[in-house]
Amino acid sequence: MTFDYTFFTIALGTSILGLVCGVLGCIAVLRRQSLVGDAMAHSCLPGLAIAFLITNTKEPLPLMLGAAISAAISMLVVAICRKFSRTAESSALATVLTTFFGFGVVMLSIVQQSPSANQAGLDKFLFGQAAGLIHQHIVVISLTGIIAITIFLLILKEFKLFAFDPVFARASNLQTERLDLILTGLIILAVVVGLNTVGVVLLSTMIIAPGVGARQWTHNLNKMLVIAGIAGFFSGLVGATISMVGELPTGPVVVIVSALWVGTSVLANSILRSRRKSKLELIR
Amino acid sequence: MTPVFWLFAIMILTAATCALSGVFLVLRKRAMMADAISHSVLPGLVAGFAFSQGPNLVTGFIGAVLAGLVTVFLVERITSKTQIKEDSAIGLVFPSMFAIGVIWISAQYQNVHLDTDAVLFGEITLAPFSTVSIAGQNLPQALILILIALALNFVFLFLFVKELKLSTFDPILSRIQGYSPDSINYGLMAIVAITTVAAFTAVGAILAVALIVAPTVTALLFTRRFGWLVFATAGIAIFSGFTGTILATLTDLSVSGMSATFLGLTFIAGILFAPNRGAISRSLALKQQKLKFATTALLIHLDSHQNTSESETESHINHLKKELGWTESWIETVLRHAKRGDYIKVANNQLFLTEKGQVHARNVHSHI
């Protein structure tokens, strides 16, 4: 149990990941698209496997690119489905999620047949590789995160309008389709980045928990984003610390910490609310 | 009974069972619950393992089903007691439960054989070989589980199809009629949890969820009538499972993955090619609508200027571009359509309404 360089790297990595996912995840939370992250995460698998087949390397960048592309394709399928049929969004998401993942498994079994195959790659995808984060990963993650958050801040005003009143936004001649595309792209970036810490199954909490918790503390969008970012950052930090101390897998611990953040926020909110209510009654 | 026979038997039965479970789940727009349950059963499996201090099918099964029910319960509680929306609740509950399961395993059972890969992917090719002795016969245990699940599905659906239908499409009316849609919901979720876990043991988590969700979603693209829906769903599921197994055998790749991929392909084929609801027929229908509308607009335009002093200029082809703002090619298309329908006659670049055209124009105009 040493607070050494490895721990520092891992803790930094998970904290930055938590921050990025937390801020960008607010998009999903506010647009009621909480499960889109889960669907995207599952849909990353084919792209990941194909990228590995083509480049034959464990470098993060081409793998993340492959993952992002296949997630984007899956969202395209969902969009076509929504536009041309009466399929419910959750049904389309669930179908795309499972079938893309299944296709990814097929691609993986092709990878396994190749001489340089490595089954551990799949484990990392499923469970994250927080404990395996190295300097290189953190650089890529941080750069991606900075770019994504910058783009998000640039379109923040438009997003505010679009998320809360999409009809008025369209009527105000806002380029809603383009905006929708950019926002979906930002969530894809958050997903691809978050896969590194927690893996496929746990990803949706990584993305939505900071925002859901933050929502309990404020109605103001700017404040919510800041709180979510901080919550995500500390979930990563605290999670990494606890997992090192307790010798537990990092990803799941970070998720539990995030869930506790949500639970605490909800509890605090309801206590404060009932206090406010009873104060009002006293005044009356 | 060769292993190959059992393999196909298990696949087909699993497909049918999952498809049946999935129908109402998808109709109630709760497809994501299937995915959530498939992950959140992990702590239940571990609990069963802990309870019987070793691998035990019965306790594992019970634990998994209980975990599934806990998931549904938590989601429902969170949705009703806080401002958190249902999809956010789902996205928080199942990863947390899965995380608890993983932490539990790593804390207590590091050296024990709880192969998460196996739970996730399953390996149906091995299913025929873990057998149980029943009535003197050696039967694959996956088969027994699936048969139980299939029987439960049949019984549940048979007994409650009316209640299920009503609570799906009109929950308020069902409450008025005196039975609680919540209990129906829990019942359905329990059946889904049982089916999911039973299907895991045979085909793995991925294909289990795919079989529950995808066939119904695809079938809905082809029909909205309940009886046909159930048939189509079962058909798609069985066909995909069958074809997937064959393809996987031919290419020496994962059976679960192939079948799930094939389900995806049928889904995409449905989105594009389904009659009436597919993308292709919808966009063709849209084009037809556009053409009809434009033709009618033209006819009304001609009719309104008939027998007036400007009729010659107004009914000139070149005038259409100015008056209606149409492009040259669109004018051509509309005129062709109108001529074919015998609504207009063209002479010297002038357009003349036929009697049929005039009747049609007046008809539509009177309804505006």
XYZ file of C-alpha atoms in Angstrom:
652
model
C 0.000 0.000 0.000
C 2.121 2.783 -1.271
C 1.225 6.187 -2.622
C 3.737 5.783 -5.361
C 4.019 6.898 -8.943
C 1.747 4.117 -10.188
C -0.963 5.087 -7.784
C -0.530 8.734 -8.705
C -0.925 7.896 -12.373
C -4.002 5.773 -11.804
C -5.600 8.310 -9.481
C -4.936 11.144 -11.905
C -6.301 9.097 -14.752
C -9.528 8.118 -13.031
C -10.046 11.639 -11.727
C -9.702 13.222 -15.147
C -11.932 10.546 -16.616
C -14.500 11.218 -13.911
C -14.349 14.937 -14.633
C -14.738 14.559 -18.395
C -17.507 11.986 -18.184
C -19.266 13.971 -15.492
C -19.392 17.204 -17.448
C -20.253 15.678 -20.805
C -22.651 13.274 -19.164
C -24.875 16.180 -18.171
C -25.837 16.335 -21.830
C -27.266 12.848 -21.643
C -28.959 13.466 -18.310
C -30.666 16.662 -19.443
C -31.766 15.197 -22.753
C -33.238 12.144 -20.992
C -30.753 9.979 -22.856
C -29.228 8.241 -19.878
C -29.206 4.817 -21.488
C -27.754 6.034 -24.754
C -24.363 5.896 -23.060
C -24.855 2.230 -22.211
C -25.945 1.443 -25.753
C -23.006 3.324 -27.230
C -20.601 1.564 -24.905
C -21.768 -1.874 -26.024
C -21.690 -0.781 -29.660
C -18.030 0.174 -29.360
C -16.914 -3.449 -29.310
C -16.919 -4.196 -33.077
C -14.982 -1.017 -33.813
C -12.487 -1.865 -31.115
C -11.946 -5.369 -32.429
C -11.680 -4.290 -36.059
C -9.284 -1.489 -35.143
C -7.124 -4.035 -33.359
C -7.265 -6.364 -36.352
C -6.186 -3.609 -38.703
C -3.525 -1.869 -36.660
C -2.403 -4.816 -34.559
C -1.452 -2.571 -31.672
C -2.613 -1.705 -28.198
C -2.095 2.025 -28.727
C -5.065 3.852 -27.269
C -5.673 6.257 -30.128
C -6.579 3.927 -33.017
C -8.617 1.729 -30.689
C -10.565 4.701 -29.360
C -11.119 5.893 -32.899
C -12.454 2.497 -33.952
C -14.695 2.411 -30.905
C -16.008 5.897 -31.647
C -16.766 5.042 -35.264
C -18.753 1.935 -34.489
C -20.632 3.785 -31.735
C -21.447 6.500 -34.263
C -22.715 3.940 -36.765
C -24.928 2.394 -34.117
C -26.434 5.807 -33.357
C -27.024 6.306 -37.060
C -29.003 3.068 -37.154
C -31.041 4.240 -34.157
C -31.673 7.578 -35.875
C -32.871 5.905 -39.075
C -35.102 3.717 -36.968
C -36.615 6.708 -35.170
C -37.111 8.654 -38.387
C -38.720 5.980 -40.509
C -40.626 3.772 -38.136
C -42.628 3.966 -34.956
C -40.048 2.006 -33.006
C -39.626 3.269 -29.448
C -36.225 4.716 -28.669
C -35.509 2.265 -25.857
C -36.384 -0.666 -28.115
C -34.089 0.591 -30.860
C -31.289 1.212 -28.348
C -31.628 -2.218 -26.781
C -31.649 -3.957 -30.169
C -28.664 -2.036 -31.454
C -26.795 -2.568 -28.200
C -27.099 -6.327 -28.169
C -26.622 -6.967 -31.869
C -23.629 -4.705 -32.243
C -22.072 -6.280 -29.170
C -22.766 -9.702 -30.638
C -21.063 -8.648 -33.847
C -18.185 -7.410 -31.749
C -17.916 -10.834 -30.166
C -17.700 -12.363 -33.644
C -14.935 -9.925 -34.540
C -13.175 -10.828 -31.304
C -13.289 -14.506 -32.144
C -11.561 -13.602 -35.416
C -8.975 -11.654 -33.429
C -8.404 -14.665 -31.213
C -7.538 -16.714 -34.232
C -4.773 -14.359 -35.184
C -1.292 -15.114 -33.854
C -0.862 -11.960 -31.789
C -4.249 -12.277 -30.149
C -4.780 -11.340 -26.552
C -7.871 -12.305 -24.617
C -6.979 -9.796 -21.945
C -8.112 -7.097 -24.331
C -11.686 -8.178 -23.885
C -11.436 -8.205 -20.119
C -10.207 -4.641 -20.230
C -13.119 -3.664 -22.386
C -15.603 -5.302 -20.095
C -14.152 -4.177 -16.797
C -12.026 -1.190 -17.636
C -8.327 -0.967 -17.177
C -8.060 1.694 -14.524
C -5.311 -0.216 -12.822
C -3.482 -0.459 -16.104
C -3.579 3.205 -16.993
C -0.243 4.506 -18.076
C 1.148 7.904 -18.857
C 0.265 7.600 -22.521
C -3.374 6.860 -21.834
C -3.687 9.853 -19.592
C -2.294 12.183 -22.222
C -4.760 10.926 -24.816
C -7.644 11.001 -22.372
C -6.807 14.510 -21.193
C -6.457 15.902 -24.691
C -9.705 14.299 -25.805
C -11.375 15.607 -22.684
C -10.100 19.150 -23.141
C -11.206 19.259 -26.767
C -14.618 17.806 -25.973
C -15.290 20.149 -23.066
C -14.109 23.167 -25.035
C -16.488 22.346 -27.866
C -19.243 21.849 -25.347
C -18.606 25.213 -23.699
C -18.665 26.900 -27.093
C -22.141 25.630 -27.817
C -23.372 25.911 -24.252
C -25.935 28.655 -24.890
C -27.427 26.821 -27.838
C -27.433 23.581 -25.877
C -29.278 25.244 -23.012
C -32.071 26.303 -25.317
C -32.136 23.070 -27.243
C -32.227 20.818 -24.207
C -35.023 22.612 -22.426
C -37.189 23.782 -25.295
C -36.324 22.020 -28.546
C -39.400 23.249 -30.387
C -38.650 26.879 -29.618
C -35.043 26.276 -30.537
C -36.054 25.019 -33.959
C -38.453 27.888 -34.371
C -35.674 30.296 -33.478
C -33.833 29.009 -36.510
C -31.247 27.183 -34.460
C -29.509 24.496 -36.491
C -30.983 21.759 -34.348
C -29.885 18.848 -36.518
C -26.295 19.984 -36.502
C -26.469 20.612 -32.780
C -27.910 17.167 -32.204
C -25.026 15.653 -34.133
C -22.411 17.561 -32.163
C -24.005 16.648 -28.846
C -24.187 12.974 -29.781
C -20.561 13.167 -30.848
C -19.611 14.624 -27.464
C -21.346 11.783 -25.652
C -19.494 9.307 -27.866
C -16.239 10.930 -26.785
C -17.262 10.665 -23.139
C -18.136 6.998 -23.638
C -14.913 6.123 -25.427
C -12.929 7.892 -22.720
C -14.931 6.340 -19.884
C -14.505 2.815 -21.210
C -10.926 3.073 -20.102
C -11.759 3.378 -16.439
C -14.781 1.312 -15.813
C -15.504 -0.766 -18.884
C -18.740 -1.405 -20.723
C -21.145 -2.487 -18.024
C -20.374 0.208 -15.490
C -20.087 3.034 -17.958
C -23.568 4.438 -17.773
C -23.221 5.270 -14.078
C -19.840 6.897 -14.719
C -21.528 9.192 -17.199
C -24.811 10.042 -15.535
C -24.152 9.829 -11.789
C -22.243 13.108 -11.425
C -24.933 14.962 -13.351
C -27.874 13.309 -11.606
C -26.364 14.141 -8.233
C -25.531 17.682 -9.281
C -29.082 18.191 -10.442
C -30.235 17.720 -6.879
C -28.268 20.758 -5.744
C -29.146 23.388 -8.312
C -31.474 24.457 -11.094
C -28.786 26.500 -12.784
C -27.132 24.766 -15.722
C -23.709 26.357 -15.275
C -23.613 25.455 -11.592
C -24.788 21.954 -12.426
C -21.928 21.433 -14.868
C -19.360 22.642 -12.366
C -20.738 20.466 -9.576
C -20.900 17.463 -11.884
C -17.314 17.980 -12.945
C -16.126 18.233 -9.359
C -18.224 15.232 -8.309
C -16.850 13.173 -11.167
C -13.304 14.202 -10.373
C -13.584 13.255 -6.713
C -15.458 10.023 -7.455
C -12.452 9.011 -9.493
C -9.972 10.163 -6.881
C -11.713 8.675 -3.866
C -12.512 5.519 -5.792
C -8.921 5.030 -6.835
C -7.718 5.580 -3.273
C -10.184 3.179 -1.707
C -9.479 0.555 -4.334
C -5.760 0.781 -3.674
C -6.169 0.655 0.093
C -8.670 -2.180 0.022
C -6.976 -3.992 -2.865
C -10.195 -3.988 -4.831
C -10.817 -3.471 -8.555
C -10.809 0.232 -9.313
C -13.667 0.552 -11.776
C -16.394 -0.945 -9.593
C -15.257 1.049 -6.556
C -15.429 4.307 -8.519
C -18.957 3.377 -9.596
C -20.042 2.676 -6.030
C -18.603 6.022 -4.936
C -20.521 7.749 -7.748
C -23.702 5.986 -6.736
C -23.142 7.103 -3.137
C -22.761 10.653 -4.417
C -26.180 10.396 -6.031
C -27.702 8.833 -2.936
C -26.259 11.473 -0.642
C -27.370 14.286 -2.915
C -30.906 12.953 -3.112
C -31.048 12.509 0.654
C -29.640 15.979 1.305
C -32.106 17.464 -1.139
C -35.092 15.823 0.496
C -33.932 16.793 3.995
C -33.355 20.393 2.950
C -36.707 20.434 1.222
C -38.647 19.173 4.186
C -36.803 21.636 6.424
C -37.736 24.432 4.087
C -41.322 23.262 4.082
C -41.567 23.067 7.840
C -39.939 26.485 8.150
C -42.599 27.888 5.868
C -45.284 26.287 7.967
C -43.816 27.857 11.099
C -43.966 31.247 9.459
C -47.583 30.725 8.602
C -29.537 -38.145 -29.497
C -26.256 -36.718 -30.625
C -24.752 -33.580 -29.100
C -25.500 -31.751 -32.322
C -29.166 -32.594 -31.948
C -29.174 -31.271 -28.396
C -27.349 -28.149 -29.515
C -30.011 -27.270 -32.034
C -32.784 -28.294 -29.680
C -31.435 -26.043 -26.937
C -30.932 -23.162 -29.356
C -34.421 -23.380 -30.788
C -36.095 -23.752 -27.421
C -34.076 -20.891 -25.951
C -34.958 -18.690 -28.906
C -38.657 -19.438 -28.538
C -38.623 -18.853 -24.780
C -36.761 -15.570 -24.969
C -38.948 -14.359 -27.796
C -42.083 -15.027 -25.764
C -40.702 -13.165 -22.753
C -39.715 -10.284 -24.908
C -43.058 -9.537 -26.518
C -44.676 -7.743 -23.636
C -41.407 -6.336 -22.386
C -40.879 -4.512 -25.665
C -44.517 -3.514 -25.986
C -44.226 -1.870 -22.566
C -41.151 -0.003 -23.804
C -38.971 -1.675 -21.219
C -36.504 -3.396 -23.503
C -33.547 -1.902 -21.637
C -34.646 -3.706 -18.475
C -33.623 -6.977 -20.099
C -30.109 -5.667 -20.570
C -30.063 -4.236 -17.053
C -31.234 -7.496 -15.474
C -28.681 -9.483 -17.445
C -25.909 -7.525 -15.755
C -27.414 -7.032 -12.330
C -27.897 -10.746 -11.664
C -24.193 -11.068 -10.922
C -24.422 -10.366 -7.188
C -27.298 -12.813 -7.048
C -25.152 -15.520 -8.582
C -22.397 -14.762 -6.104
C -24.895 -14.832 -3.236
C -26.079 -18.245 -4.315
C -22.498 -19.380 -4.525
C -21.842 -18.044 -1.035
C -24.977 -19.613 0.359
C -24.222 -23.098 -0.822
C -20.476 -22.646 -0.379
C -19.760 -23.804 -3.850
C -21.252 -23.876 -7.330
C -24.893 -24.895 -7.110
C -27.321 -24.492 -9.944
C -30.401 -24.118 -7.784
C -29.118 -21.494 -5.359
C -27.359 -19.626 -8.139
C -30.560 -19.571 -10.121
C -32.673 -18.407 -7.199
C -30.098 -15.769 -6.266
C -30.016 -14.467 -9.815
C -33.785 -14.214 -10.075
C -33.963 -12.445 -6.730
C -31.298 -10.004 -7.900
C -33.398 -9.330 -10.982
C -36.437 -8.584 -8.867
C -34.388 -6.334 -6.578
C -33.311 -4.400 -9.653
C -36.880 -3.836 -10.754
C -37.880 -2.894 -7.237
C -35.061 -0.376 -6.809
C -35.735 1.248 -10.164
C -39.400 1.552 -9.400
C -38.696 2.984 -5.940
C -36.232 5.535 -7.215
C -38.549 6.616 -10.004
C -41.490 7.123 -7.706
C -39.733 8.616 -4.679
C -37.264 10.981 -6.311
C -37.184 13.258 -9.291
C -34.867 10.876 -11.072
C -36.310 9.631 -14.353
C -36.728 5.946 -15.058
C -33.925 5.622 -17.604
C -31.491 7.376 -15.255
C -32.585 5.080 -12.448
C -31.910 2.022 -14.578
C -28.518 3.411 -15.587
C -27.598 3.829 -11.931
C -29.004 0.642 -10.419
C -27.674 -2.131 -12.596
C -24.062 -0.945 -12.809
C -24.043 -0.482 -9.030
C -25.292 -4.011 -8.518
C -22.816 -5.364 -11.032
C -20.064 -3.419 -9.277
C -21.069 -4.958 -5.952
C -20.898 -8.367 -7.553
C -17.436 -7.785 -9.001
C -16.101 -6.371 -5.744
C -17.569 -9.305 -3.807
C -15.931 -11.800 -6.136
C -12.584 -10.109 -6.014
C -12.698 -9.700 -2.248
C -13.770 -13.222 -1.353
C -13.429 -15.504 -4.302
C -10.265 -14.568 -6.067
C -9.147 -18.098 -6.610
C -12.476 -19.638 -7.209
C -13.935 -20.593 -10.521
C -16.547 -17.978 -11.247
C -15.776 -17.374 -14.841
C -17.362 -14.091 -15.772
C -16.433 -14.674 -19.374
C -18.470 -17.820 -19.365
C -21.455 -16.054 -17.860
C -21.221 -13.301 -20.415
C -20.671 -15.362 -23.516
C -21.798 -18.801 -22.634
C -20.740 -21.556 -24.926
C -23.652 -23.420 -26.310
C -21.415 -25.951 -27.965
C -20.567 -27.211 -24.517
C -24.139 -27.151 -23.257
C -25.042 -30.634 -24.449
C -22.252 -32.052 -22.345
C -23.157 -30.963 -18.844
C -25.890 -33.405 -18.244
C -28.169 -34.245 -15.435
C -29.710 -37.597 -14.866
C -33.473 -37.459 -14.990
C -35.672 -40.504 -15.081
C -32.756 -42.596 -16.159
C -31.954 -40.397 -19.138
C -28.901 -38.183 -19.437
C -30.193 -34.775 -20.421
C -28.308 -31.503 -20.795
C -29.014 -29.308 -17.768
C -29.416 -26.268 -19.978
C -32.265 -28.062 -21.689
C -34.024 -28.710 -18.394
C -33.704 -25.082 -17.343
C -34.963 -23.816 -20.661
C -37.889 -26.185 -20.652
C -38.840 -24.969 -17.189
C -38.553 -21.358 -18.346
C -40.568 -22.089 -21.468
C -43.289 -23.765 -19.435
C -43.412 -20.837 -17.008
C -43.635 -18.378 -19.887
C -46.476 -20.286 -21.483
C -48.407 -20.590 -18.238
C -47.936 -16.948 -17.316
C -48.884 -15.676 -20.744
C -51.804 -18.038 -21.040
C -53.225 -17.073 -17.663
C -52.618 -13.353 -17.901
C -52.628 -12.347 -21.550
C -55.738 -10.214 -21.140
C -54.403 -8.471 -18.049
C -51.036 -8.000 -19.713
C -52.587 -6.512 -22.812
C -54.772 -4.139 -20.849
C -52.093 -2.984 -18.438
C -49.716 -2.448 -21.359
C -52.008 -0.297 -23.404
C -54.296 1.229 -20.809
C -52.963 1.009 -17.266
C -55.593 3.335 -15.849
C -58.428 1.239 -17.159
C -56.819 -1.880 -15.754
C -56.704 -0.229 -12.345
C -60.361 0.658 -12.684
C -61.112 -2.934 -13.580
C -59.739 -3.884 -10.203
C -56.351 -5.445 -10.689
C -53.064 -3.774 -10.070
C -50.797 -3.126 -13.056
C -47.882 -3.070 -10.629
C -48.297 -6.721 -9.671
C -48.637 -7.632 -13.321
C -45.439 -5.715 -13.933
C -43.541 -7.538 -11.201
C -44.888 -10.825 -12.445
C -43.691 -10.086 -15.941
C -40.291 -8.964 -14.697
C -39.949 -12.114 -12.607
C -40.643 -14.207 -15.699
C -38.134 -12.154 -17.685
C -35.524 -12.618 -14.964
C -36.092 -16.380 -14.888
C -35.922 -16.579 -18.675
C -32.773 -14.462 -18.810
C -30.944 -16.584 -16.276
C -32.065 -19.842 -17.851
C -31.001 -18.601 -21.268
C -27.595 -17.521 -19.895
C -26.679 -21.040 -18.999
C -27.376 -22.114 -22.540
C -26.313 -19.283 -24.816
C -24.667 -16.650 -22.638
C -25.789 -13.196 -21.584
C -25.358 -11.449 -24.912
C -27.449 -13.740 -27.017
C -30.030 -14.134 -24.245
C -30.759 -10.426 -24.176
C -30.579 -10.168 -27.966
C -33.140 -12.957 -28.296
C -35.440 -11.296 -25.800
C -35.388 -7.875 -27.379
C -34.535 -7.982 -31.076
C -37.123 -10.389 -32.520
C -40.078 -8.422 -31.143
C -38.632 -5.093 -32.244
C -38.069 -6.445 -35.750
C -41.477 -8.102 -35.870
C -43.136 -4.805 -34.909
C -41.823 -3.393 -38.158
C -43.925 -5.898 -40.028
C -47.122 -6.175 -38.065
C -49.004 -4.558 -35.211
C -51.561 -7.286 -34.722
C -50.884 -9.213 -31.565
C -51.334 -12.764 -32.824
C -49.174 -12.182 -35.877
C -46.660 -10.370 -33.710
C -46.144 -13.373 -31.451
C -45.761 -15.709 -34.414
C -43.383 -13.391 -36.231
C -41.327 -12.871 -33.090
C -40.957 -16.573 -32.416
C -40.195 -17.187 -36.084
C -37.498 -14.543 -36.288
C -35.929 -15.758 -33.050
C -35.828 -19.407 -34.050
C -34.667 -18.652 -37.561
C -31.869 -16.394 -36.332
C -30.731 -18.903 -33.736
C -30.734 -21.691 -36.269
C -28.958 -19.735 -39.000
C -26.506 -18.249 -36.541
C -25.523 -21.690 -35.320
C -24.970 -22.936 -38.845
C -22.985 -19.857 -39.869
C -20.856 -20.104 -36.758
C -20.128 -23.748 -37.446
C -19.147 -22.967 -41.022
C -16.863 -20.095 -40.096
C -15.624 -21.521 -36.799
C -16.637 -18.429 -34.862
C -18.707 -17.710 -31.767
C -22.244 -19.102 -31.960
C -23.747 -16.506 -29.636
C -22.075 -13.711 -31.524
C -23.176 -15.013 -34.914
C -26.781 -15.428 -33.868
C -26.853 -11.970 -32.298
C -25.285 -10.527 -35.440
C -27.868 -12.271 -37.568
C -30.632 -10.812 -35.405
C -29.061 -7.428 -36.073
C -29.067 -8.062 -39.784
C -32.739 -9.009 -39.791
C -33.434 -5.863 -37.793
C -31.619 -3.661 -40.292
C -33.311 -5.471 -43.149
C -36.623 -4.792 -41.471
C -35.919 -1.104 -40.966
C -35.047 -0.707 -44.601
C -37.307 -3.122 -46.411
C -40.412 -3.698 -44.343
C -43.536 -3.061 -46.408
C -45.379 0.055 -45.220
C -43.111 0.703 -42.265
C -39.657 0.344 -43.729
C -37.469 3.264 -44.630
C -37.610 2.547 -48.337
C -41.373 2.245 -48.619
C -41.855 5.222 -46.303
C -39.635 7.479 -48.363
C -41.287 6.297 -51.579
C -44.675 7.023 -50.053
C -43.449 10.457 -49.048
C -42.320 11.156 -52.608
C -45.671 10.034 -53.968
C -47.433 12.307 -51.531
C -45.306 15.233 -52.588
C -46.111 14.580 -56.245
C -49.824 14.267 -55.627
C -49.864 17.475 -53.656
C -47.967 19.360 -56.342
C -50.271 18.060 -59.074
C -53.338 19.110 -57.158
C -51.834 22.535 -56.570
C -51.245 22.854 -60.293
C -54.801 21.848 -61.126
C -56.250 24.298 -58.660
C -54.007 27.001 -60.076
C -55.232 26.273 -63.610
C -58.833 26.069 -62.528
C -58.779 29.368 -60.694
C -57.446 31.186 -63.740
C -59.752 29.526 -66.257
C -62.094 31.744 -68.242
C -60.340 34.862 -67.050
C -58.436 37.424 -69.055
C -55.050 36.196 -67.860
C -55.805 32.561 -68.506
C -53.479 32.422 -71.473
C -50.459 33.720 -69.604
C -51.273 31.963 -66.361
C -51.571 28.559 -67.983
C -48.363 28.879 -69.918
C -45.725 26.364 -68.887
C -43.012 28.960 -68.426
C -45.211 30.879 -66.066
C -45.251 28.001 -63.615
C -41.687 28.644 -62.642
C -42.512 32.179 -61.596
C -45.894 31.581 -60.057
C -45.313 28.391 -58.122
C -41.583 28.655 -57.607
C -40.849 25.218 -59.032
C -37.616 24.091 -60.648
C -37.544 23.019 -64.292
C -37.090 19.334 -63.489
C -39.858 19.355 -60.918
C -42.202 21.020 -63.416
C -41.412 18.257 -65.876
C -42.101 15.566 -63.291
C -45.386 17.072 -62.194
C -46.582 17.609 -65.759
C -45.735 14.045 -66.644
C -47.733 12.805 -63.692
C -50.663 15.065 -64.489
C -50.711 14.034 -68.148
C -50.587 10.364 -67.234
C -53.502 10.819 -64.882
C -55.385 12.480 -67.679
C -55.815 15.669 -65.655
C -54.374 18.099 -68.185
C -53.648 18.477 -71.850
C -50.632 20.239 -73.262
C -50.653 22.172 -76.524
C -48.217 24.857 -77.687
C -46.695 25.050 -74.237
C -50.116 25.874 -72.879
C -51.801 23.783 -70.259
C -55.449 22.929 -70.452
C -57.514 21.320 -67.771
C -59.413 18.227 -68.807
C -62.836 17.584 -67.372
C -61.361 15.005 -65.014
C -58.811 17.536 -63.887
C -61.393 20.183 -63.305
C -63.581 17.863 -61.254
C -60.595 16.856 -59.129
C -59.497 20.453 -58.607
C -62.964 21.649 -57.619
C -63.354 18.658 -55.290
C -60.176 19.365 -53.381
C -60.723 23.104 -53.396
C -64.132 22.759 -51.830
C -62.655 20.806 -48.945
C -59.987 23.357 -48.092
